[in-house]
Tab-separated table of C-alpha atoms in Angstrom:
chain	number	residue	atom	x	y	z
Z	24	MET	CA	-24.969	12.642	10.381
Z	25	THR	CA	-25.078	15.668	8.085
Z	26	ILE	CA	-25.203	15.268	4.298
Z	27	LYS	CA	-21.714	16.731	4.036
Z	28	ALA	CA	-20.405	14.163	6.542
Z	29	GLN	CA	-22.132	11.348	4.627
Z	30	VAL	CA	-20.564	12.511	1.354
Z	31	GLU	CA	-17.137	12.635	3.015
Z	32	ALA	CA	-17.622	9.106	4.363
Z	33	ILE	CA	-18.647	7.846	0.922
Z	34	TYR	CA	-15.617	9.573	-0.593
Z	35	ARG	CA	-13.307	7.758	1.827
Z	36	SER	CA	-14.856	4.355	1.207
Z	37	GLU	CA	-15.853	4.519	-2.465
Z	38	SER	CA	-13.934	7.230	-4.331
Z	39	ARG	CA	-11.174	4.977	-5.674
Z	40	ARG	CA	-13.665	2.390	-6.966
Z	41	ILE	CA	-15.644	5.194	-8.610
Z	42	LEU	CA	-12.471	6.634	-10.130
Z	43	ALA	CA	-11.464	3.230	-11.507
Z	44	THR	CA	-14.855	2.885	-13.192
Z	45	LEU	CA	-14.719	6.424	-14.582
Z	46	ILE	CA	-11.270	5.729	-16.025
Z	47	ARG	CA	-12.700	2.647	-17.763
Z	48	LEU	CA	-15.699	4.586	-19.082
Z	49	LEU	CA	-13.856	7.767	-20.079
Z	50	GLY	CA	-10.528	6.271	-21.145
Z	51	ASP	CA	-8.536	9.141	-19.656
Z	52	PHE	CA	-7.018	9.471	-16.176
Z	53	ASP	CA	-7.137	13.260	-15.917
Z	54	LEU	CA	-10.670	13.555	-17.306
Z	55	ALA	CA	-11.820	10.857	-14.854
Z	56	GLU	CA	-10.228	12.641	-11.889
Z	57	GLU	CA	-11.942	15.898	-12.800
Z	58	ALA	CA	-15.239	14.065	-13.252
Z	59	LEU	CA	-14.863	12.366	-9.874
Z	60	HIS	CA	-14.393	15.640	-8.023
Z	61	GLU	CA	-17.235	17.327	-9.897
Z	62	ALA	CA	-19.566	14.439	-9.044
Z	63	PHE	CA	-18.837	14.706	-5.333
Z	64	PHE	CA	-19.208	18.491	-5.459
Z	65	VAL	CA	-22.651	18.100	-7.057
Z	66	ALA	CA	-23.585	15.399	-4.524
Z	67	VAL	CA	-23.142	17.764	-1.561
Z	68	GLU	CA	-25.583	20.222	-3.149
Z	69	ARG	CA	-28.080	17.818	-4.727
Z	70	TRP	CA	-28.378	15.385	-1.837
Z	71	GLN	CA	-29.252	18.235	0.514
Z	72	GLN	CA	-32.472	18.586	-1.482
Z	73	ASP	CA	-33.162	15.037	-2.707
Z	74	GLY	CA	-31.564	12.898	-0.006
Z	75	VAL	CA	-28.847	10.271	-0.415
Z	76	PRO	CA	-29.715	7.905	-3.311
Z	77	ALA	CA	-30.197	4.184	-2.743
Z	78	ASN	CA	-27.008	3.424	-4.673
Z	79	PRO	CA	-24.618	6.361	-4.091
Z	80	ARG	CA	-21.779	4.762	-6.044
Z	81	ALA	CA	-23.854	4.296	-9.209
Z	82	TRP	CA	-25.232	7.849	-8.860
Z	83	LEU	CA	-21.727	9.286	-8.568
Z	84	VAL	CA	-20.423	7.284	-11.534
Z	85	SER	CA	-23.335	8.442	-13.719
Z	86	THR	CA	-22.991	12.047	-12.594
Z	87	GLY	CA	-19.243	12.024	-13.155
Z	88	ARG	CA	-19.684	10.523	-16.606
Z	89	PHE	CA	-22.195	13.175	-17.675
Z	90	LYS	CA	-20.035	15.938	-16.226
Z	91	ALA	CA	-17.158	14.660	-18.370
Z	92	ILE	CA	-19.391	14.674	-21.467
Z	93	ASP	CA	-20.427	18.270	-20.716
Z	94	ARG	CA	-16.778	19.237	-20.278
Z	95	LEU	CA	-15.844	17.745	-23.668
Z	96	ARG	CA	-18.712	19.598	-25.370
Z	97	ARG	CA	-17.649	22.897	-23.775
Z	98	GLN	CA	-14.043	22.335	-24.822
Z	99	ALA	CA	-15.176	21.604	-28.380
Z	100	ARG	CA	-16.467	25.184	-28.755
Z	101	PHE	CA	-12.969	26.610	-28.386
Z	102	ALA	CA	-10.709	23.813	-29.655
Z	103	ALA	CA	-9.348	23.260	-33.126
Z	104	SER	CA	-10.042	19.535	-32.657
Z	105	GLN	CA	-13.783	20.220	-32.264
Z	106	ALA	CA	-14.893	17.209	-34.306
Z	107	VAL	CA	-12.713	14.830	-32.315
Z	108	LEU	CA	-14.006	16.105	-28.980
Z	109	LEU	CA	-17.645	15.969	-30.089
Z	110	ALA	CA	-17.178	12.437	-31.377
Z	111	GLN	CA	-15.616	11.446	-28.054
Z	112	ALA	CA	-18.538	12.994	-26.156
Z	113	GLU	CA	-21.089	11.164	-28.330
Z	114	GLU	CA	-19.239	7.877	-27.880
Z	115	LEU	CA	-19.289	8.297	-24.088
Z	116	GLU	CA	-22.972	9.222	-24.142
Z	117	GLU	CA	-23.878	6.061	-26.038
Z	118	ALA	CA	-21.667	3.696	-24.006
Z	119	GLN	CA	-23.543	1.295	-21.757
Z	120	TRP	CA	-22.353	0.277	-18.325
Z	121	SER	CA	-23.629	-1.705	-15.366
Z	122	ASP	CA	-22.938	-1.186	-11.689
Z	123	ASP	CA	-22.236	-4.933	-11.522
Z	124	GLU	CA	-18.995	-4.288	-13.432
Z	125	VAL	CA	-17.644	-1.853	-10.854
Z	126	GLU	CA	-16.329	-4.402	-8.373
Z	127	ASP	CA	-13.519	-5.600	-10.645
Z	128	ASP	CA	-12.566	-2.176	-12.009
Z	129	ARG	CA	-9.770	-1.614	-9.517
Z	130	LEU	CA	-8.174	-4.918	-10.471
Z	131	ARG	CA	-8.504	-3.949	-14.159
Z	132	LEU	CA	-6.870	-0.627	-13.335
Z	133	ILE	CA	-3.955	-2.278	-11.527
Z	134	PHE	CA	-3.203	-4.392	-14.598
Z	135	THR	CA	-3.453	-1.307	-16.803
Z	136	CYS	CA	-1.039	0.589	-14.577
Z	137	CYS	CA	1.303	-2.419	-14.541
Z	138	HIS	CA	1.426	-2.821	-18.313
Z	139	PRO	CA	4.926	-3.843	-19.481
Z	140	ALA	CA	5.050	-0.783	-21.755
Z	141	LEU	CA	5.429	1.358	-18.628
Z	142	ALA	CA	8.664	1.727	-16.696
Z	143	ALA	CA	8.701	-0.455	-13.574
Z	144	ASP	CA	9.128	2.479	-11.165
Z	145	ALA	CA	6.225	4.310	-12.826
Z	146	GLN	CA	3.887	1.305	-12.576
Z	147	ALA	CA	3.820	1.213	-8.796
Z	148	ALA	CA	3.773	5.004	-8.401
Z	149	LEU	CA	0.805	5.407	-10.745
Z	150	THR	CA	-1.155	2.604	-9.109
Z	151	LEU	CA	-0.614	3.914	-5.595
Z	152	ARG	CA	-1.696	7.377	-6.690
Z	153	GLU	CA	-4.740	6.430	-8.733
Z	154	ILE	CA	-6.023	3.360	-6.926
Z	155	CYS	CA	-5.154	4.172	-3.333
Z	156	ASP	CA	-5.284	7.985	-3.356
Z	157	LEU	CA	-1.858	8.216	-1.739
Z	158	THR	CA	-0.227	11.623	-2.063
Z	159	THR	CA	3.011	12.014	-3.985
Z	160	GLU	CA	4.694	12.637	-0.612
Z	161	GLU	CA	3.451	9.321	0.783
Z	162	ILE	CA	4.518	7.429	-2.339
Z	163	ALA	CA	7.914	9.141	-2.299
Z	164	ARG	CA	8.342	7.990	1.290
Z	165	ALA	CA	7.610	4.397	0.282
Z	166	PHE	CA	10.215	4.539	-2.503
Z	167	LEU	CA	12.749	6.679	-0.605
Z	168	VAL	CA	12.809	9.315	-3.388
Z	169	THR	CA	11.635	12.932	-3.729
Z	170	PRO	CA	7.973	13.875	-4.361
Z	171	ALA	CA	9.045	15.665	-7.580
Z	172	THR	CA	10.489	12.395	-8.902
Z	173	ILE	CA	7.229	10.565	-8.171
Z	174	ALA	CA	5.158	13.306	-9.833
Z	175	GLN	CA	7.265	13.054	-13.002
Z	176	ARG	CA	6.878	9.267	-13.093
Z	177	ILE	CA	3.096	9.557	-12.799
Z	178	VAL	CA	2.792	12.176	-15.538
Z	179	ARG	CA	4.976	10.120	-17.904
Z	180	ALA	CA	3.005	6.939	-17.178
Z	181	LYS	CA	-0.360	8.604	-17.885
Z	182	GLY	CA	1.011	9.982	-21.130
Z	183	LYS	CA	2.281	6.561	-22.175
Z	184	ILE	CA	-1.083	4.901	-21.466
Z	185	ARG	CA	-2.854	7.565	-23.529
Z	186	GLU	CA	-0.405	7.515	-26.455
Z	187	ALA	CA	-0.068	3.719	-26.615
Z	188	LYS	CA	-3.824	3.208	-26.106
Z	189	ILE	CA	-3.114	0.616	-23.419
Z	190	PRO	CA	-6.355	-1.366	-22.902
Z	191	TYR	CA	-8.248	-1.192	-19.652
Z	192	GLN	CA	-8.673	-4.896	-18.892
Z	193	VAL	CA	-7.401	-7.891	-16.967
Z	194	PRO	CA	-5.003	-9.603	-19.406
Z	195	SER	CA	-5.439	-13.121	-20.681
Z	196	LEU	CA	-3.880	-15.971	-18.718
Z	197	ALA	CA	-1.050	-16.126	-21.267
Z	198	GLU	CA	-0.194	-12.466	-20.582
Z	199	LEU	CA	-0.607	-12.538	-16.808
Z	200	SER	CA	2.842	-13.846	-15.960
Z	201	GLU	CA	4.748	-10.921	-17.476
Z	202	ARG	CA	2.787	-8.469	-15.340
Z	203	LEU	CA	2.398	-10.529	-12.190
Z	204	ASP	CA	5.529	-9.341	-10.383
Z	205	SER	CA	4.547	-5.693	-10.785
Z	206	VAL	CA	0.982	-6.327	-9.657
Z	207	LEU	CA	2.158	-8.240	-6.580
Z	208	GLN	CA	4.572	-5.433	-5.724
Z	209	VAL	CA	1.862	-2.803	-6.025
Z	210	ILE	CA	-0.634	-4.703	-3.889
Z	211	TYR	CA	2.024	-5.222	-1.211
Z	212	LEU	CA	2.992	-1.533	-1.292
Z	213	VAL	CA	-0.670	-0.661	-0.767
Z	214	PHE	CA	-0.793	-3.038	2.179
Z	215	ASN	CA	2.430	-1.699	3.693
Z	216	GLU	CA	1.205	1.892	3.534
Z	217	GLY	CA	-1.898	0.763	5.419
Z	218	TYR	CA	-0.051	-1.428	7.913
Z	219	SER	CA	2.545	1.211	8.727
Z	220	ALA	CA	1.511	4.599	7.360
Z	221	SER	CA	4.461	6.629	6.123
Z	222	MET	CA	3.208	9.787	7.797
Z	223	GLY	CA	0.330	11.198	9.805
Z	224	THR	CA	-1.229	10.800	13.230
Z	225	ASP	CA	-2.283	7.152	12.917
Z	226	LEU	CA	0.089	4.211	12.773
Z	227	THR	CA	-2.178	2.200	10.463
Z	228	ARG	CA	-4.790	2.782	7.747
Z	229	GLU	CA	-7.260	-0.071	7.851
Z	230	ASP	CA	-8.909	1.044	4.604
Z	231	LEU	CA	-5.695	0.327	2.714
Z	232	THR	CA	-4.902	-3.013	4.372
Z	233	ARG	CA	-8.473	-4.169	3.795
Z	234	GLU	CA	-8.359	-3.094	0.135
Z	235	ALA	CA	-4.991	-4.773	-0.477
Z	236	ILE	CA	-6.287	-8.043	0.986
Z	237	ARG	CA	-9.429	-7.784	-1.163
Z	238	LEU	CA	-7.291	-7.308	-4.266
Z	239	GLY	CA	-5.098	-10.228	-3.185
Z	240	ARG	CA	-8.167	-12.459	-2.953
Z	241	LEU	CA	-9.349	-11.334	-6.406
Z	242	LEU	CA	-5.931	-12.107	-7.845
Z	243	LEU	CA	-5.970	-15.558	-6.239
Z	244	GLU	CA	-9.323	-16.241	-7.910
Z	245	LEU	CA	-7.641	-15.466	-11.244
Z	246	LEU	CA	-4.528	-17.528	-10.469
Z	247	PRO	CA	-5.494	-20.171	-7.876
Z	248	ALA	CA	-2.373	-22.293	-8.449
Z	249	GLU	CA	0.207	-19.463	-8.387
Z	250	PRO	CA	2.328	-19.880	-5.205
Z	251	GLU	CA	3.514	-16.264	-5.050
Z	252	VAL	CA	-0.111	-15.050	-5.098
Z	253	MET	CA	-0.849	-17.457	-2.235
Z	254	GLY	CA	2.277	-16.224	-0.485
Z	255	LEU	CA	1.374	-12.554	-0.785
Z	256	LEU	CA	-2.165	-13.122	0.466
Z	257	ALA	CA	-0.823	-15.200	3.362
Z	258	LEU	CA	1.743	-12.533	4.227
Z	259	MET	CA	-0.906	-9.797	4.323
Z	260	LEU	CA	-3.320	-11.907	6.365
Z	261	LEU	CA	-0.658	-12.784	8.932
Z	262	HIS	CA	0.496	-9.194	9.306
Z	263	GLU	CA	-3.091	-7.950	9.467
Z	264	SER	CA	-3.821	-10.446	12.256
Z	265	ARG	CA	-1.411	-8.469	14.481
Z	266	ARG	CA	-2.656	-4.988	13.618
Z	267	PRO	CA	-5.025	-4.565	16.628
Z	268	ALA	CA	-2.145	-5.239	19.034
Z	269	ARG	CA	0.322	-2.849	17.377
Z	270	THR	CA	-1.024	0.190	19.199
Z	271	SER	CA	-2.189	0.744	22.762
Z	272	THR	CA	-5.639	2.099	23.611
Z	273	SER	CA	-4.086	5.575	23.626
Z	274	GLY	CA	-2.588	5.085	20.156
Z	275	GLU	CA	1.000	4.415	21.242
Z	276	LEU	CA	3.236	2.062	19.254
Z	277	VAL	CA	3.671	-1.409	20.786
Z	278	LEU	CA	6.655	-3.486	19.624
Z	279	LEU	CA	6.194	-7.100	18.547
Z	280	ASP	CA	7.789	-8.628	21.634
Z	281	GLU	CA	5.545	-6.518	23.912
Z	282	GLN	CA	2.232	-7.122	22.120
Z	283	ASP	CA	-0.734	-8.807	23.787
Z	284	ARG	CA	-1.007	-11.853	21.549
Z	285	SER	CA	-4.529	-12.579	22.726
Z	286	GLN	CA	-5.514	-9.606	20.536
Z	287	TRP	CA	-4.131	-11.278	17.415
Z	288	ASP	CA	-6.882	-12.445	15.056
Z	289	ALA	CA	-6.845	-16.247	15.206
Z	290	SER	CA	-9.014	-16.667	12.092
Z	291	LEU	CA	-6.644	-14.581	9.954
Z	292	ILE	CA	-3.677	-16.538	11.345
Z	293	ALA	CA	-5.320	-19.859	10.504
Z	294	GLU	CA	-6.157	-18.722	6.966
Z	295	GLY	CA	-2.691	-17.244	6.442
Z	296	CYS	CA	-0.868	-20.331	7.706
Z	297	ALA	CA	-3.015	-22.568	5.498
Z	298	GLN	CA	-2.071	-20.486	2.457
Z	299	VAL	CA	1.631	-20.641	3.425
Z	300	GLU	CA	1.539	-24.428	3.697
Z	301	LYS	CA	-0.266	-24.722	0.366
Z	302	ALA	CA	2.263	-22.431	-1.327
Z	303	LEU	CA	5.299	-24.185	0.118
Z	304	THR	CA	4.094	-27.605	-1.045
Z	305	THR	CA	4.387	-26.412	-4.660
Z	306	ARG	CA	8.165	-26.021	-4.186
Z	307	ARG	CA	7.945	-23.102	-6.650
Z	308	PHE	CA	7.839	-20.457	-3.971
Z	309	GLY	CA	9.528	-17.064	-4.156
Z	310	PRO	CA	10.049	-13.957	-1.982
Z	311	TYR	CA	6.431	-13.530	-0.865
Z	312	CYS	CA	6.145	-17.161	0.179
Z	313	LEU	CA	9.385	-16.860	2.182
Z	314	GLN	CA	8.231	-13.671	3.899
Z	315	ALA	CA	4.894	-15.328	4.660
Z	316	ALA	CA	6.747	-18.314	6.154
Z	317	ILE	CA	8.640	-15.912	8.461
Z	318	ALA	CA	5.364	-14.257	9.474
Z	319	ALA	CA	3.868	-17.705	10.149
Z	320	VAL	CA	6.711	-18.581	12.548
Z	321	HIS	CA	5.959	-15.385	14.476
Z	322	ALA	CA	2.219	-16.090	14.423
Z	323	GLU	CA	2.583	-19.629	15.772
Z	324	ALA	CA	4.749	-18.599	18.762
Z	325	GLN	CA	2.921	-18.152	22.050
Z	326	SER	CA	5.362	-15.417	23.102
Z	327	ALA	CA	8.450	-13.605	21.841
Z	328	ALA	CA	10.602	-15.930	23.952
Z	329	ASP	CA	9.012	-18.991	22.318
Z	330	THR	CA	9.758	-17.748	18.793
Z	331	ASP	CA	11.978	-20.016	16.705
Z	332	TRP	CA	14.595	-17.364	15.931
Z	333	PRO	CA	17.075	-19.794	14.323
Z	334	GLN	CA	14.401	-20.790	11.812
Z	335	ILE	CA	13.595	-17.123	11.106
Z	336	VAL	CA	17.276	-16.286	10.542
Z	337	GLY	CA	17.546	-19.275	8.214
Z	338	LEU	CA	14.506	-18.138	6.228
Z	339	TYR	CA	15.974	-14.634	5.949
Z	340	ASP	CA	19.197	-16.190	4.604
Z	341	VAL	CA	17.213	-17.912	1.849
Z	342	LEU	CA	15.213	-14.736	1.183
Z	343	LEU	CA	18.372	-12.638	0.866
Z	344	ARG	CA	19.778	-15.035	-1.708
Z	345	ALA	CA	16.565	-14.741	-3.699
Z	346	VAL	CA	16.157	-10.962	-3.305
Z	347	PRO	CA	19.291	-9.114	-2.130
Z	348	SER	CA	17.987	-6.027	-0.328
Z	349	PRO	CA	19.327	-3.803	2.466
Z	350	VAL	CA	15.844	-3.642	4.041
Z	351	ILE	CA	15.628	-7.444	4.183
Z	352	GLU	CA	19.193	-7.454	5.525
Z	353	LEU	CA	18.084	-5.037	8.257
Z	354	ASN	CA	15.177	-7.305	9.188
Z	355	ARG	CA	17.582	-10.228	9.339
Z	356	ALA	CA	19.829	-8.203	11.677
Z	357	VAL	CA	16.919	-7.820	14.099
Z	358	ALA	CA	16.260	-11.574	14.006
Z	359	LEU	CA	19.971	-12.243	14.426
Z	360	ALA	CA	20.036	-10.030	17.521
Z	361	MET	CA	17.182	-12.058	18.991
Z	362	ARG	CA	19.124	-15.264	18.319
Z	363	ASP	CA	22.714	-14.230	19.085
Z	364	GLY	CA	22.400	-11.016	21.088
Z	365	PRO	CA	22.374	-7.254	20.356
Z	366	LEU	CA	26.068	-7.040	19.403
Z	367	ALA	CA	25.516	-9.393	16.466
Z	368	GLY	CA	22.601	-7.272	15.305
Z	369	LEU	CA	24.554	-4.029	15.724
Z	370	GLN	CA	27.445	-5.312	13.649
Z	371	GLN	CA	25.076	-6.173	10.791
Z	372	VAL	CA	23.346	-2.776	10.901
Z	373	ASP	CA	26.706	-0.989	10.874
Z	374	ARG	CA	27.772	-2.980	7.806
Z	375	ILE	CA	24.663	-1.760	5.980
Z	376	LEU	CA	25.133	1.870	7.004
Z	377	ASN	CA	28.882	1.805	6.272
Z	378	ARG	CA	28.085	0.738	2.716
Z	379	GLY	CA	26.084	3.954	2.389
Z	380	GLU	CA	22.742	2.131	2.275
Z	381	LEU	CA	19.577	3.050	4.241
Z	382	LEU	CA	21.109	6.350	5.353
Z	383	ASP	CA	17.669	8.007	4.997
Z	384	TYR	CA	15.732	5.090	6.498
Z	385	HIS	CA	14.624	5.805	10.058
Z	386	LEU	CA	14.178	2.144	10.989
Z	387	ALA	CA	17.887	1.481	10.428
Z	388	TYR	CA	18.761	4.097	13.050
Z	389	SER	CA	15.970	2.907	15.355
Z	390	ALA	CA	17.448	-0.601	15.220
Z	391	ARG	CA	20.938	0.733	15.877
Z	392	GLY	CA	19.655	2.803	18.787
Z	393	GLU	CA	17.909	-0.205	20.299
Z	394	PHE	CA	20.971	-2.456	20.025
Z	395	CYS	CA	23.220	0.237	21.556
Z	396	ARG	CA	20.671	0.779	24.350
Z	397	GLN	CA	20.670	-2.929	25.170
Z	398	LEU	CA	24.483	-2.922	25.194
Z	399	GLY	CA	24.613	0.068	27.568
Z	400	ARG	CA	26.202	2.330	24.927
Z	401	VAL	CA	23.987	5.242	25.893
Z	402	GLN	CA	25.622	8.043	23.907
Z	403	GLU	CA	25.609	6.029	20.665
Z	404	ALA	CA	22.009	5.026	21.302
Z	405	ARG	CA	20.996	8.653	21.757
Z	406	VAL	CA	22.684	9.742	18.509
Z	407	ALA	CA	21.006	6.915	16.565
Z	408	TYR	CA	17.567	7.618	18.021
Z	409	GLU	CA	17.918	11.336	17.289
Z	410	LYS	CA	18.672	10.531	13.634
Z	411	ALA	CA	15.644	8.222	13.519
Z	412	LEU	CA	13.467	10.937	15.070
Z	413	ALA	CA	14.584	13.469	12.461
Z	414	LEU	CA	13.753	11.073	9.610
Z	415	THR	CA	10.375	9.666	10.623
Z	416	GLN	CA	7.151	11.480	9.722
Z	417	GLN	CA	4.896	9.068	11.576
Z	418	VAL	CA	3.506	10.598	14.803
Z	419	PRO	CA	3.234	7.395	16.931
Z	420	GLU	CA	6.775	6.422	15.906
Z	421	LYS	CA	8.007	9.897	16.854
Z	422	ARG	CA	6.418	9.536	20.304
Z	423	PHE	CA	7.962	6.081	20.741
Z	424	ILE	CA	11.457	7.365	19.888
Z	425	GLU	CA	10.988	10.354	22.169
Z	426	ARG	CA	10.128	7.964	25.020
Z	427	ARG	CA	13.280	5.975	24.292
Z	428	LEU	CA	15.363	9.167	24.373
Z	429	ALA	CA	13.767	10.210	27.672
Z	430	GLU	CA	14.565	6.781	29.149
Z	431	LEU	CA	18.209	7.133	28.050
Z	432	CYS	CA	18.466	10.513	29.778
Z	433	GLN	CA	17.112	8.998	33.002
Z	434	SER	CA	19.568	6.107	32.849
Z	435	GLU	CA	22.598	8.418	32.905
């Protein structure tokens, strides 16, 4: 492997940890991002001559830090606030750090990004951008808003952190509860982007699902008795157990009822189900516990036909009362169709769309197309699938919908 390829591989696996540490050391998001990119640029050149260091992450953090100090000193020559910049550079130069601290920096950064001083919509957007390196387009897709809206939220959030001097730390146990919901949401958004990428050639991004699960485990270490933390970790583990079966060897999308369940990871299922049971015994469970319970019912079924669909519909009913959401309602419609037939599912989807909700959500039209296909309503199915095709930016999903459309043409 060439040095350039090794640097690219290290960037993919380590850049967000390095960035999190640089943000802690430098106290500024933008300065840390510049330092990160300069460090990797230097690495390509320097490692060609000296070889890859024994600890690339520590080397990159140190290089990025010194690049930031140099930048501050250069800026001081031309800035009216020369004394302030020089003092900042000297403070950074004297600061001590250990590579042992790096492992928890991403969790520290999540709590910083989820500080209650920030608007709720900005918290998740900033975290997904800074911690997971998602583009504004990918984040916008997750939130069903425009990239410009996401960019504005991120800029405002960075400014607020800087102006309010929000500390870079995991809060005390007394403060954790007020930030927990936001942190859970962010971790789950990270996982979802990995489990079903919003765009691109691959259906999944294992780096993101793995990172979200790692963060979930760290959070559970902080809050071992918190049922919603157990529930989120269980939910991610149970979904992740199915990931290998979600695509064929050629990269095609495979629906849940068609998956080879022998490919499901039994160890992840066992761990996830154990966490679900532990969470449910507290009787203080919330939305993540309920979603994990639904995933556990799927995981325990030997086949799609053996799935306890009445129980899943019942759990969705409870979930909807706790968290009214058109997306959850759509998922319930799919379960309802499995229990009562495609017409029941179609009627629920149409209620959602007629309310003007999920009109830009491709999965709503995919579900409608599937129900119409099963009912023999070919023309309606085609229209729904064409809308879904126009909305999705995920290549395997596009190919799946195109196959469905081709099958409808052959059936006429």
